[in-house]
Tab-separated table of C-alpha atoms and ligand atoms in Angstrom:
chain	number	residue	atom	x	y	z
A	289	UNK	CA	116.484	70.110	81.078
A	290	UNK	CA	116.653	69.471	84.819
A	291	UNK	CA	119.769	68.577	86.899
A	292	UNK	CA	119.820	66.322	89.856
A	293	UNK	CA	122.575	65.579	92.167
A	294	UNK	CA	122.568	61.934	93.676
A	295	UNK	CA	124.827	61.323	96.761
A	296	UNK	CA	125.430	58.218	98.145
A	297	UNK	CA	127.115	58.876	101.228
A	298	UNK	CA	128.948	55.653	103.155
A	299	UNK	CA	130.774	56.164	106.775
A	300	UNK	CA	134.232	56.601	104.931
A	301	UNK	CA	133.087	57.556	101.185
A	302	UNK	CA	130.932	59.660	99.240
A	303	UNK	CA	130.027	58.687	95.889
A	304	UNK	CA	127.718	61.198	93.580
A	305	UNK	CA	126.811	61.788	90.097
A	306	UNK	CA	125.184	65.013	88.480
A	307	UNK	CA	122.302	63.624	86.135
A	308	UNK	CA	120.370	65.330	83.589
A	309	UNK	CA	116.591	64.594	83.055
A	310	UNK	CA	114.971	63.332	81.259
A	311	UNK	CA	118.308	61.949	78.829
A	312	UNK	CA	119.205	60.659	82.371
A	313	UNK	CA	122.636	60.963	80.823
A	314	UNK	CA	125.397	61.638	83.510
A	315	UNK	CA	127.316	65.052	83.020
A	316	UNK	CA	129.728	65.006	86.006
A	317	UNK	CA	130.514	61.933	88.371
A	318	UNK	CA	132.967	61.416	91.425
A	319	UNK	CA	134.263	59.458	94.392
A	320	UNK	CA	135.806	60.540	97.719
A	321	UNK	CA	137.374	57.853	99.609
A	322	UNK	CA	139.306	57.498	102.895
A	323	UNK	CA	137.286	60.429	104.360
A	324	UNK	CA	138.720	60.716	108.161
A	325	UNK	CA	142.630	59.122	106.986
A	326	UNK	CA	145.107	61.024	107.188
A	327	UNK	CA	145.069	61.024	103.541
A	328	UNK	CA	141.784	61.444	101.315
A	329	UNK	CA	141.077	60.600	97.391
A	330	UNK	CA	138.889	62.736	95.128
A	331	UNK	CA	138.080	61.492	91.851
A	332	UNK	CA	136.057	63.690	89.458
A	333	UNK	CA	134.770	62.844	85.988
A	334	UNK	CA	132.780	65.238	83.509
A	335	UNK	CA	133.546	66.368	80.099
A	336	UNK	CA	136.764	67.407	80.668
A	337	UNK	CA	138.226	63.826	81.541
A	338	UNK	CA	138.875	62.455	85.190
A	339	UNK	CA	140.986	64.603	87.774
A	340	UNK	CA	142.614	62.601	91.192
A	341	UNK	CA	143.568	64.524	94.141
A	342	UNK	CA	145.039	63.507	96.714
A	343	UNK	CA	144.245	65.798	100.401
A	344	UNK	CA	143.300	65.516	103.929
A	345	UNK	CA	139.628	64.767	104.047
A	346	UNK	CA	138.494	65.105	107.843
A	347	UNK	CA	134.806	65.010	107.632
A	348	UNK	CA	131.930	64.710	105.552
A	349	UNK	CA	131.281	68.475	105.351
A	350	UNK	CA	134.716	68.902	103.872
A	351	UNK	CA	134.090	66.068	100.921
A	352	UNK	CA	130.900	68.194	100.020
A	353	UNK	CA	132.981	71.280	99.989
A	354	UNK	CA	134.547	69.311	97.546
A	355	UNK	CA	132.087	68.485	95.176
A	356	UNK	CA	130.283	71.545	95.683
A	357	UNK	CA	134.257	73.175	94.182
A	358	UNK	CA	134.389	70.964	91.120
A	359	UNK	CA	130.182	70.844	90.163
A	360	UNK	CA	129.166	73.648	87.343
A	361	UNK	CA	128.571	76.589	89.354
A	362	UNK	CA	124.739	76.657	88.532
A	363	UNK	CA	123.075	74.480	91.025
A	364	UNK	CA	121.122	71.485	90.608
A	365	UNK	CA	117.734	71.543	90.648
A	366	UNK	CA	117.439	69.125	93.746
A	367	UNK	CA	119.394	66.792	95.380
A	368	UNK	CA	118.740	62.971	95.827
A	369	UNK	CA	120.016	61.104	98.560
A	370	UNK	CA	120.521	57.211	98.495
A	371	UNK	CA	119.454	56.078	101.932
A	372	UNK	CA	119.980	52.153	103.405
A	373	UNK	CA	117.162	51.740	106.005
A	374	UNK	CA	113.486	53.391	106.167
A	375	UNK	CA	112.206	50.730	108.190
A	376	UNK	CA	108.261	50.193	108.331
A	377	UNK	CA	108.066	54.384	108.270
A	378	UNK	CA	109.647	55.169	104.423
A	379	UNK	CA	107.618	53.760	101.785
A	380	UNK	CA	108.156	56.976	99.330
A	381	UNK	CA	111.116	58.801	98.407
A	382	UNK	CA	110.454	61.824	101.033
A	383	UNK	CA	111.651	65.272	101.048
A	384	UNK	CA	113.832	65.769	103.765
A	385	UNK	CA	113.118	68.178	106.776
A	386	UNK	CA	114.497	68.100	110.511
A	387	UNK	CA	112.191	65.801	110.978
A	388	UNK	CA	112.918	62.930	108.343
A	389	UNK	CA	116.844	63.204	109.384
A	390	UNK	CA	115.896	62.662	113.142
A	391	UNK	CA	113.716	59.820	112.086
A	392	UNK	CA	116.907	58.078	109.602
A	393	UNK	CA	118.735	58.665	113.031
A	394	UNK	CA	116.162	56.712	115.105
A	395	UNK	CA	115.800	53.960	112.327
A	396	UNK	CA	119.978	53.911	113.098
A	397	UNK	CA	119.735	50.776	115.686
A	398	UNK	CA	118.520	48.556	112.472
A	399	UNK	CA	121.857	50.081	110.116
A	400	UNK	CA	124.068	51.102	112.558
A	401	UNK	CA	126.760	50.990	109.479
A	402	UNK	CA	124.186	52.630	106.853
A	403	UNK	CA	122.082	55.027	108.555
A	404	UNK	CA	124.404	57.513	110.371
A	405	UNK	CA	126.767	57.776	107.187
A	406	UNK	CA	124.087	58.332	104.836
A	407	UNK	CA	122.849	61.091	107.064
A	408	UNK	CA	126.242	62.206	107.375
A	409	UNK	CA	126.015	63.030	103.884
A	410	UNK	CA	122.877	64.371	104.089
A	411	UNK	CA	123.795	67.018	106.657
A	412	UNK	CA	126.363	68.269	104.438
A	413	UNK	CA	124.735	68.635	101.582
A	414	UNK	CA	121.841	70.720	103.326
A	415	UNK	CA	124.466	72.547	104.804
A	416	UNK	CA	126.549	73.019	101.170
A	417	UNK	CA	123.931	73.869	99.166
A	418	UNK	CA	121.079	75.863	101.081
A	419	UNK	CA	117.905	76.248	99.288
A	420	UNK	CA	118.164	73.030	96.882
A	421	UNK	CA	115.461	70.592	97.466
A	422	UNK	CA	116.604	67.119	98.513
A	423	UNK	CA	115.372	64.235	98.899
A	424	UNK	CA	115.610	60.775	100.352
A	425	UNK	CA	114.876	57.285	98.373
A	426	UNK	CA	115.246	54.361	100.437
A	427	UNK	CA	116.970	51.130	99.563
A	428	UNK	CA	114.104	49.507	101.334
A	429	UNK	CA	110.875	51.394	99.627
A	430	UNK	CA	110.110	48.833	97.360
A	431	UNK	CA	109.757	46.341	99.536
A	432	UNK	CA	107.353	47.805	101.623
A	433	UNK	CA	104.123	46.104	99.462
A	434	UNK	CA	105.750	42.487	100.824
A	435	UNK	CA	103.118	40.809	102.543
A	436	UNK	CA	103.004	39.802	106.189
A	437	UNK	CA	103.533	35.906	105.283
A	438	UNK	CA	106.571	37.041	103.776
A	439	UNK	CA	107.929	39.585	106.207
A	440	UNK	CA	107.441	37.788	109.319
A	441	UNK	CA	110.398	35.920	110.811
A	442	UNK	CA	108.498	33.608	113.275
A	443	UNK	CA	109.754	35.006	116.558
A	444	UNK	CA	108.286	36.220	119.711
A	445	UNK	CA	106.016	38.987	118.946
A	446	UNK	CA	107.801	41.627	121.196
A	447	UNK	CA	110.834	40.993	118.815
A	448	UNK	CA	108.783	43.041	116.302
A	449	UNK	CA	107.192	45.332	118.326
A	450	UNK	CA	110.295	46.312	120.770
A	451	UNK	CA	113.022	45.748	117.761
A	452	UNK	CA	111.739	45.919	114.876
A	453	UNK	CA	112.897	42.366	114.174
A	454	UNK	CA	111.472	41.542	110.526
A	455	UNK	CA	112.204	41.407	107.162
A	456	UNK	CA	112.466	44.605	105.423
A	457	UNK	CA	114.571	44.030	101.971
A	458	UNK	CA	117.127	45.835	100.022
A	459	UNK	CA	118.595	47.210	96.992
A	460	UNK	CA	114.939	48.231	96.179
A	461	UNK	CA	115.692	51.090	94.049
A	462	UNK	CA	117.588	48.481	91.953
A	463	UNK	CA	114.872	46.113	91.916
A	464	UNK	CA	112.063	48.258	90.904
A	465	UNK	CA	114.260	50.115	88.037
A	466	UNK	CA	115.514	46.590	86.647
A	467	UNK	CA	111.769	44.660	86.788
A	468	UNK	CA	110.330	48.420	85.305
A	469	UNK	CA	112.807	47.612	82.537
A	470	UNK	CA	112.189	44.253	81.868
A	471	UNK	CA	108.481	44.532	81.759
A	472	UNK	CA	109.635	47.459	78.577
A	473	UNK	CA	112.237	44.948	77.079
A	474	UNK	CA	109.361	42.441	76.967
A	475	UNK	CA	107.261	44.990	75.580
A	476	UNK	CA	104.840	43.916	78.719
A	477	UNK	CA	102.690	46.184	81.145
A	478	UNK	CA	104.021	45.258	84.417
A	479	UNK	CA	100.724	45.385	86.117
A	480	UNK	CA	100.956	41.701	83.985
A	481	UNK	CA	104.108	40.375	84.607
A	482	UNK	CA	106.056	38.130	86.851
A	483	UNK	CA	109.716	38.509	87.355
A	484	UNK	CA	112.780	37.358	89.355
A	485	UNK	CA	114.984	39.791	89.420
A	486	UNK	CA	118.450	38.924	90.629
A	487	UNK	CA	120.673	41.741	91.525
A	488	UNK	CA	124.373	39.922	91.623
A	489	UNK	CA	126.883	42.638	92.419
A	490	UNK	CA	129.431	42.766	95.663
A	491	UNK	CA	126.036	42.346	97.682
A	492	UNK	CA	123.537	40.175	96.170
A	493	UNK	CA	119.449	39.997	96.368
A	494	UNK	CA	116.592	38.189	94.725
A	495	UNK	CA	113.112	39.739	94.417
A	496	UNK	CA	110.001	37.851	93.461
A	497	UNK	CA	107.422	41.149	91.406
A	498	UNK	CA	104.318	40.168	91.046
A	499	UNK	CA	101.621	42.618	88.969
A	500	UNK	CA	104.787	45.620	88.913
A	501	UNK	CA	104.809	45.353	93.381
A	502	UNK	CA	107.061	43.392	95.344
A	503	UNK	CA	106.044	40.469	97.151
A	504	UNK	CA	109.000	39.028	98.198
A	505	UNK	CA	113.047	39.086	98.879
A	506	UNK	CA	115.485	37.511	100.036
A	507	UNK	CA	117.708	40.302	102.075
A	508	UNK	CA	115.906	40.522	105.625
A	509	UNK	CA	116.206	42.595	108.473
A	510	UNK	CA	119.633	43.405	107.437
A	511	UNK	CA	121.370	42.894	104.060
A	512	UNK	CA	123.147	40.021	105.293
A	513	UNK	CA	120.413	37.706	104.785
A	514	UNK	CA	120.072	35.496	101.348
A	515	UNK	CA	122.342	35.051	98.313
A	516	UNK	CA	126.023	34.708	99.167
A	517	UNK	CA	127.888	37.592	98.728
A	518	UNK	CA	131.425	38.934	98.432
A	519	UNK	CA	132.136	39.262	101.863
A	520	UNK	CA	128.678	38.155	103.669
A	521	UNK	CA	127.361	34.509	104.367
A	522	UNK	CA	123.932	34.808	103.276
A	523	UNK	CA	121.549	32.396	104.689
A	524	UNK	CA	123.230	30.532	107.842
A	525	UNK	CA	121.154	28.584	110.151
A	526	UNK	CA	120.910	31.115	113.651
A	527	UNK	CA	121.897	28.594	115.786
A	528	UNK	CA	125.846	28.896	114.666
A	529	UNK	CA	125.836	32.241	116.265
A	530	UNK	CA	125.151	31.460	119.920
A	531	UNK	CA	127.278	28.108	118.931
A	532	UNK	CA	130.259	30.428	117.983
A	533	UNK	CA	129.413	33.056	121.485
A	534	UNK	CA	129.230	29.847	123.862
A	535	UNK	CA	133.142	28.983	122.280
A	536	UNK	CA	133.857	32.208	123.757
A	537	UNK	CA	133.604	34.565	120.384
A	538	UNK	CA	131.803	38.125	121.320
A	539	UNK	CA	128.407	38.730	119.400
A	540	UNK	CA	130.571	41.758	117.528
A	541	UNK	CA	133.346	39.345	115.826
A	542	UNK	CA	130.763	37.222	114.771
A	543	UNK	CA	128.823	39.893	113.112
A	544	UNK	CA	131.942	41.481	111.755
A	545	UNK	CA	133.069	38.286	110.399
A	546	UNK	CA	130.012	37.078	108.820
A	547	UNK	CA	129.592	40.319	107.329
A	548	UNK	CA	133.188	41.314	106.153
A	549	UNK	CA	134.922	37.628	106.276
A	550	UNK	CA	132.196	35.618	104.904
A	551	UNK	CA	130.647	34.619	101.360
A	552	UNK	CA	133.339	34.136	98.519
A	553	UNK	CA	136.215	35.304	100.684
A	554	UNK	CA	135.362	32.958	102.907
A	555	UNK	CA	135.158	30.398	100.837
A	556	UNK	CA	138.099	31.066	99.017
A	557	UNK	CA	140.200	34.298	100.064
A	558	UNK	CA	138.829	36.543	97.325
A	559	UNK	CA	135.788	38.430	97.043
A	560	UNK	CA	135.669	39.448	93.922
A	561	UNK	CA	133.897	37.344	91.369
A	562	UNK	CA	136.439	37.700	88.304
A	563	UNK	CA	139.197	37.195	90.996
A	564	UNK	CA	137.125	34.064	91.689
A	565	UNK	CA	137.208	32.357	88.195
A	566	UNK	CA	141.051	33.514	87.966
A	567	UNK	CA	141.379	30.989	90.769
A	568	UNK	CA	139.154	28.502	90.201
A	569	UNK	CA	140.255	28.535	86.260
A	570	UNK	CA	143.943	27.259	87.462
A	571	UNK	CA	143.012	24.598	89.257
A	572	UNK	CA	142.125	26.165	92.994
A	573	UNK	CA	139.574	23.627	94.748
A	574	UNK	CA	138.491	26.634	97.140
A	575	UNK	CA	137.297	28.884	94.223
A	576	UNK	CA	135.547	25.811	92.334
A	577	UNK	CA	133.496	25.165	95.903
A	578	UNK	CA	133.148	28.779	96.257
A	579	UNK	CA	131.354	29.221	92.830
A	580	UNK	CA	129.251	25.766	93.378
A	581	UNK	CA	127.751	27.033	96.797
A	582	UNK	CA	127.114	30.818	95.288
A	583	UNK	CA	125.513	29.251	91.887
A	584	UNK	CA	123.664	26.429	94.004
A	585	UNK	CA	122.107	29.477	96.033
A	586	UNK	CA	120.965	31.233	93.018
A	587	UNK	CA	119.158	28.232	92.206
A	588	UNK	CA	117.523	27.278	95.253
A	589	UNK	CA	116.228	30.803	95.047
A	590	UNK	CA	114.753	30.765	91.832
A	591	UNK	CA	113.071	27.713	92.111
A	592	UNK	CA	111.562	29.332	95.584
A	593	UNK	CA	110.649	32.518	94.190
A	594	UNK	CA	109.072	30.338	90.940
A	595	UNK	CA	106.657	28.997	93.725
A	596	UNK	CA	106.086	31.888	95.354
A	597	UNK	CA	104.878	33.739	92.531
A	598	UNK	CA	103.224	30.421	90.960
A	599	UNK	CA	105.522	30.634	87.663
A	600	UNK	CA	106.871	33.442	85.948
A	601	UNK	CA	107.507	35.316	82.915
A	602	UNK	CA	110.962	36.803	83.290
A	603	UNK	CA	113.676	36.022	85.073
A	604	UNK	CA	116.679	38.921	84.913
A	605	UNK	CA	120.117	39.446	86.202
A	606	UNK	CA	121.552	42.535	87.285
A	607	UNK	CA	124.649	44.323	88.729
A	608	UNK	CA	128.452	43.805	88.196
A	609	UNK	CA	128.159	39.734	87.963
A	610	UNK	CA	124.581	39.612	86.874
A	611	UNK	CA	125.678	41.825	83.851
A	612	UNK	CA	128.306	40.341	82.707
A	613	UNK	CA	128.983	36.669	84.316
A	614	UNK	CA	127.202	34.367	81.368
A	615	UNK	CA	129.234	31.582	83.660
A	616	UNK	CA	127.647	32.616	86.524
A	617	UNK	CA	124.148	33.011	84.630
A	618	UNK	CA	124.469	29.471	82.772
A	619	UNK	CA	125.182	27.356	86.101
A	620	UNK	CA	122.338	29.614	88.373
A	621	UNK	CA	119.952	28.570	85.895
A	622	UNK	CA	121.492	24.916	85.386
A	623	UNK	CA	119.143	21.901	85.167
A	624	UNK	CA	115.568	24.343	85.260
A	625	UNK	CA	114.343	22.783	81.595
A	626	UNK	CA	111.717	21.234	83.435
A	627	UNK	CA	110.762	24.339	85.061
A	628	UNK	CA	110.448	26.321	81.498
A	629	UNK	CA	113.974	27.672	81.640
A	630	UNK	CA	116.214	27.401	78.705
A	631	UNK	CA	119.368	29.620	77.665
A	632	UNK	CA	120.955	29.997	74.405
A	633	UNK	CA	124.439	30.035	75.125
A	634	UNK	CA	125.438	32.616	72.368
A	635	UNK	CA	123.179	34.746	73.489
A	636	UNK	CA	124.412	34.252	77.027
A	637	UNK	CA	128.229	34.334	75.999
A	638	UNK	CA	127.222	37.970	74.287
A	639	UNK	CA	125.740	39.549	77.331
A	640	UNK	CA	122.587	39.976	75.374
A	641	UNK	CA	119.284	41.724	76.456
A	642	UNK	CA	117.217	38.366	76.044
A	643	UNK	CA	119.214	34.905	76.498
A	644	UNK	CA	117.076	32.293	76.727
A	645	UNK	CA	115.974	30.900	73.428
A	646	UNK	CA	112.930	31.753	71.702
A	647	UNK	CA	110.794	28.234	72.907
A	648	UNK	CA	111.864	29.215	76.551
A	649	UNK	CA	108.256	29.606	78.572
A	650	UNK	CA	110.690	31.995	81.030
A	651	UNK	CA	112.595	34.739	79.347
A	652	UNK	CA	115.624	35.060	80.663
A	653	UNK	CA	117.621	38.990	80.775
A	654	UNK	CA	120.450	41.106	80.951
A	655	UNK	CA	119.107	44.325	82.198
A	656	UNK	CA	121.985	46.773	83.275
A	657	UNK	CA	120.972	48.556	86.698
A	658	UNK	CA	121.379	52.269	87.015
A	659	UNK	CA	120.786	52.986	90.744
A	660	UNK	CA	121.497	56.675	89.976
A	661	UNK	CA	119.545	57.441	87.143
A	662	UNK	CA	116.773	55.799	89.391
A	663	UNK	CA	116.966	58.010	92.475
A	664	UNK	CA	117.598	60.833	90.006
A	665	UNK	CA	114.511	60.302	88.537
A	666	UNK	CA	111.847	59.501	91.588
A	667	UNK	CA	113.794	62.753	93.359
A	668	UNK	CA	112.648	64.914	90.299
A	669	UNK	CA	109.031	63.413	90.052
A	670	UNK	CA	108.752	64.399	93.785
A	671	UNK	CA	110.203	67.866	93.800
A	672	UNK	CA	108.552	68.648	90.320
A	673	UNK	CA	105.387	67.511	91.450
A	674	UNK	CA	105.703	69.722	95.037
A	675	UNK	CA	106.149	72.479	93.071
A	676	UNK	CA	103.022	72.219	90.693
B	959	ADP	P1	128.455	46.875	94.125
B	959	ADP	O1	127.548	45.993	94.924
B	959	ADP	O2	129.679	47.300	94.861
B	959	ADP	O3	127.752	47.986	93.383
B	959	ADP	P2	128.934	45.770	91.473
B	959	ADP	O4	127.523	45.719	90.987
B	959	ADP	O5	129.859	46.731	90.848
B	959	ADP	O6	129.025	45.863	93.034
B	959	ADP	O7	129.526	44.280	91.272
B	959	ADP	C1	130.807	43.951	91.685
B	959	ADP	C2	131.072	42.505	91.284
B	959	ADP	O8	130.859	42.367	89.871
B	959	ADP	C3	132.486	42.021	91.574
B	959	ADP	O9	132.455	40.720	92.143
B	959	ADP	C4	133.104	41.976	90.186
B	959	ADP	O10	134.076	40.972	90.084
B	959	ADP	C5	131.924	41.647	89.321
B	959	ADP	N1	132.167	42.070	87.936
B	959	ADP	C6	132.240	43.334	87.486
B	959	ADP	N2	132.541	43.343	86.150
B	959	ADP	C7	132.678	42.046	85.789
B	959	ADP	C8	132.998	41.385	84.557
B	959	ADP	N3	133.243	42.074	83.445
B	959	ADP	N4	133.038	40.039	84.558
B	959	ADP	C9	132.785	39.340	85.693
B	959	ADP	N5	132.491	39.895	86.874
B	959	ADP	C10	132.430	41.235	86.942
């Protein structure tokens, strides 16, 4: 058996979870929050049940300390580090050196919020635990096979070459684990297959795989692009933002608000989805428009990523609403008979793997994600296979 530590380091928060290969089964799991308050959570889980601590947390070095305190004192066999943006230069998970952390630094100006916290964590952990191997899988690997048809915004050209204005994608790891596991539930090589996947969780993305390689998605430059979120708008036409800075609003409050004060909460005040139904359940005409404009993107989607990919086999949900919304599943998927798309609702209602009915030309899934058992894995294939 082989141990791998995944971190997923955010500017305020560290999440990370021991896993052992191959079971992929988790042994130890934890969350430090409020790192830089005055006062910091820990939260450890592993055999012995879940400890809370409350302490002063002042830096990302100290969290590790942390973990590093409550892990089995044996360490892991290599680390795995979840990292936002690799821009056009990370197509591979990549074992990090001086020079991979100065280039996650550079790429920075694309994720000013994801970059520099994920390397945060990364510094830490080199500095915590020494001689480990670790390694970096990027949130925006899998996308890298999109062609240039689908990657191109049509701008001037110097906004690519200067700024690195394109599409890039997210949530990749997710994508690739989910469609690898759908092509298995269907009992399918995915060199064969087409799939949607749609990864509904407090962000939200749609990938088109065509042949087990994706060709298309709809998170862009930044995740804010696409599906409508929790707190993000999605798709908005780009001329609302220079509407919005000629009323006098500064390019940052618009950016902060259509990131933080957009999609659901927007809509209706909440951003979470089973807050959502609550709402719309008793009566609240916000919440009702909120979940016709977030199921009426889904759809819109689908049907696009249908063309794209000229019909497909398998379309699955994924993620914290994908998993276990059949309302949300049911009204996404709403009126797409015609387009070989039929549910069984008690299969729906029960969460189950496969629930479309068995005349459905699509098969439609429940596939649970597991981001961490994903990086956990592609870390070990690359540090067992350096060391062969
Ligand atoms: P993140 O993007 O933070 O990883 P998750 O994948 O955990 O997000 O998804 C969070 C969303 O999933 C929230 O909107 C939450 O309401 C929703 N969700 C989680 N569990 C359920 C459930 N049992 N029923 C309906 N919605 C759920």
């Amino acid at each position: 058996m082989s141990t791998v530590l995944v971190v997923n380091s955010g500017s305020s928060s560290l999440k990370y979870q021991l896993v052992a290969l191959p079971s992929g089964e988790a042994i130890a799991s934890g969350l430090i929050e409020r790192i830089g308050e005055e006062v910091g959570n820990a939260r450890h889980t592993d055999a012995d049940g879940t400890r809370e601590t409350e302490t002063t947390i002042p830096d990302h070095d100290t969290a590790m300390r942390l973990v590093l305190a409550v892990l089995p004192p044996s360490p892991p066999d290599a680390i795995g580090h979840r990292v936002v943006h690799g821009g056009d230069r990370f197509s591979e998970p990549t074992l990090i050196t001086d020079e991979v952390c100065a280039v996650v630094q550079e790429l920075s100006t694309l994720a000013p919020l994801h970059n520099p916290a994920n390397l945060a964590g990364i510094q830490a952990s080199r500095a915590a635990f020494g001689d480990v191997p670790q390694v970096a899988v990027f949130d925006t690997a899998f996308h890298t096979t999109i062609p240039e048809h689908a990657w191109r915004y049509a701008v001037p050209p110097e906004w690519v070459t200067d700024y690195g204005v394109r599409r890039y994608g997210f949530h990749g790891t997710s994508h690739r684990y989910v469609g690898g596991a759908t092509a298995r539930l269907l009992g399918r090589d995915p060199s064969d297959c087409d799939i949607i996947v749609l990864h509904l969780g407090n962000g939200a993305s749609v990938s088109a795989i065509h042949g087990g390689v994706c060709v298309e998605t709809s998170m862009g430059m930044t995740p804010l692009e696409g599906l409508v979120m929790g707190t993000r708008s999605g798709d908005i036409d780009p001329a609302v933002i220079a509407h919005l800075a000629r009323h006098g609003m500064s390019i940052g409050d618009i950016d902060d608000a259509l990131n933080t004060r957009s999609g659901l909460l927007g809509l209706c005040g909440e951003n979470d989805m089973r807050r959502v139904h609550e709402l719309a359940e008793s009566g609240d005409a916000a919440a009702r428009t909120a979940l016709d404009v977030y199921c009426h993107r889904i759809r819109k989607y689908v049907g696009a990523y249908l063309a794209v990919l000229g019909g497909a086999d398998a379309i699955v949900f994924t993620a914290g609403v994908g998993e276990n919304n059949p309302d949300i599943r049911a009204r996404g998927l709403s009126g797409l008979e015609r387009l070989g798309i039929r549910l069984d609702p008690a299969r729906n209602a029960f969460n189950e793997a496969i629930i479309s009915d068995d005349d459905s030309p699509v098969t439609v899934c429940v596939v649970p994600t597991d981001e961490e058992h994903a990086i956990a894995e592609q870390t070990w294939e690359l540090v067992e296979g350096l060391a062969r």
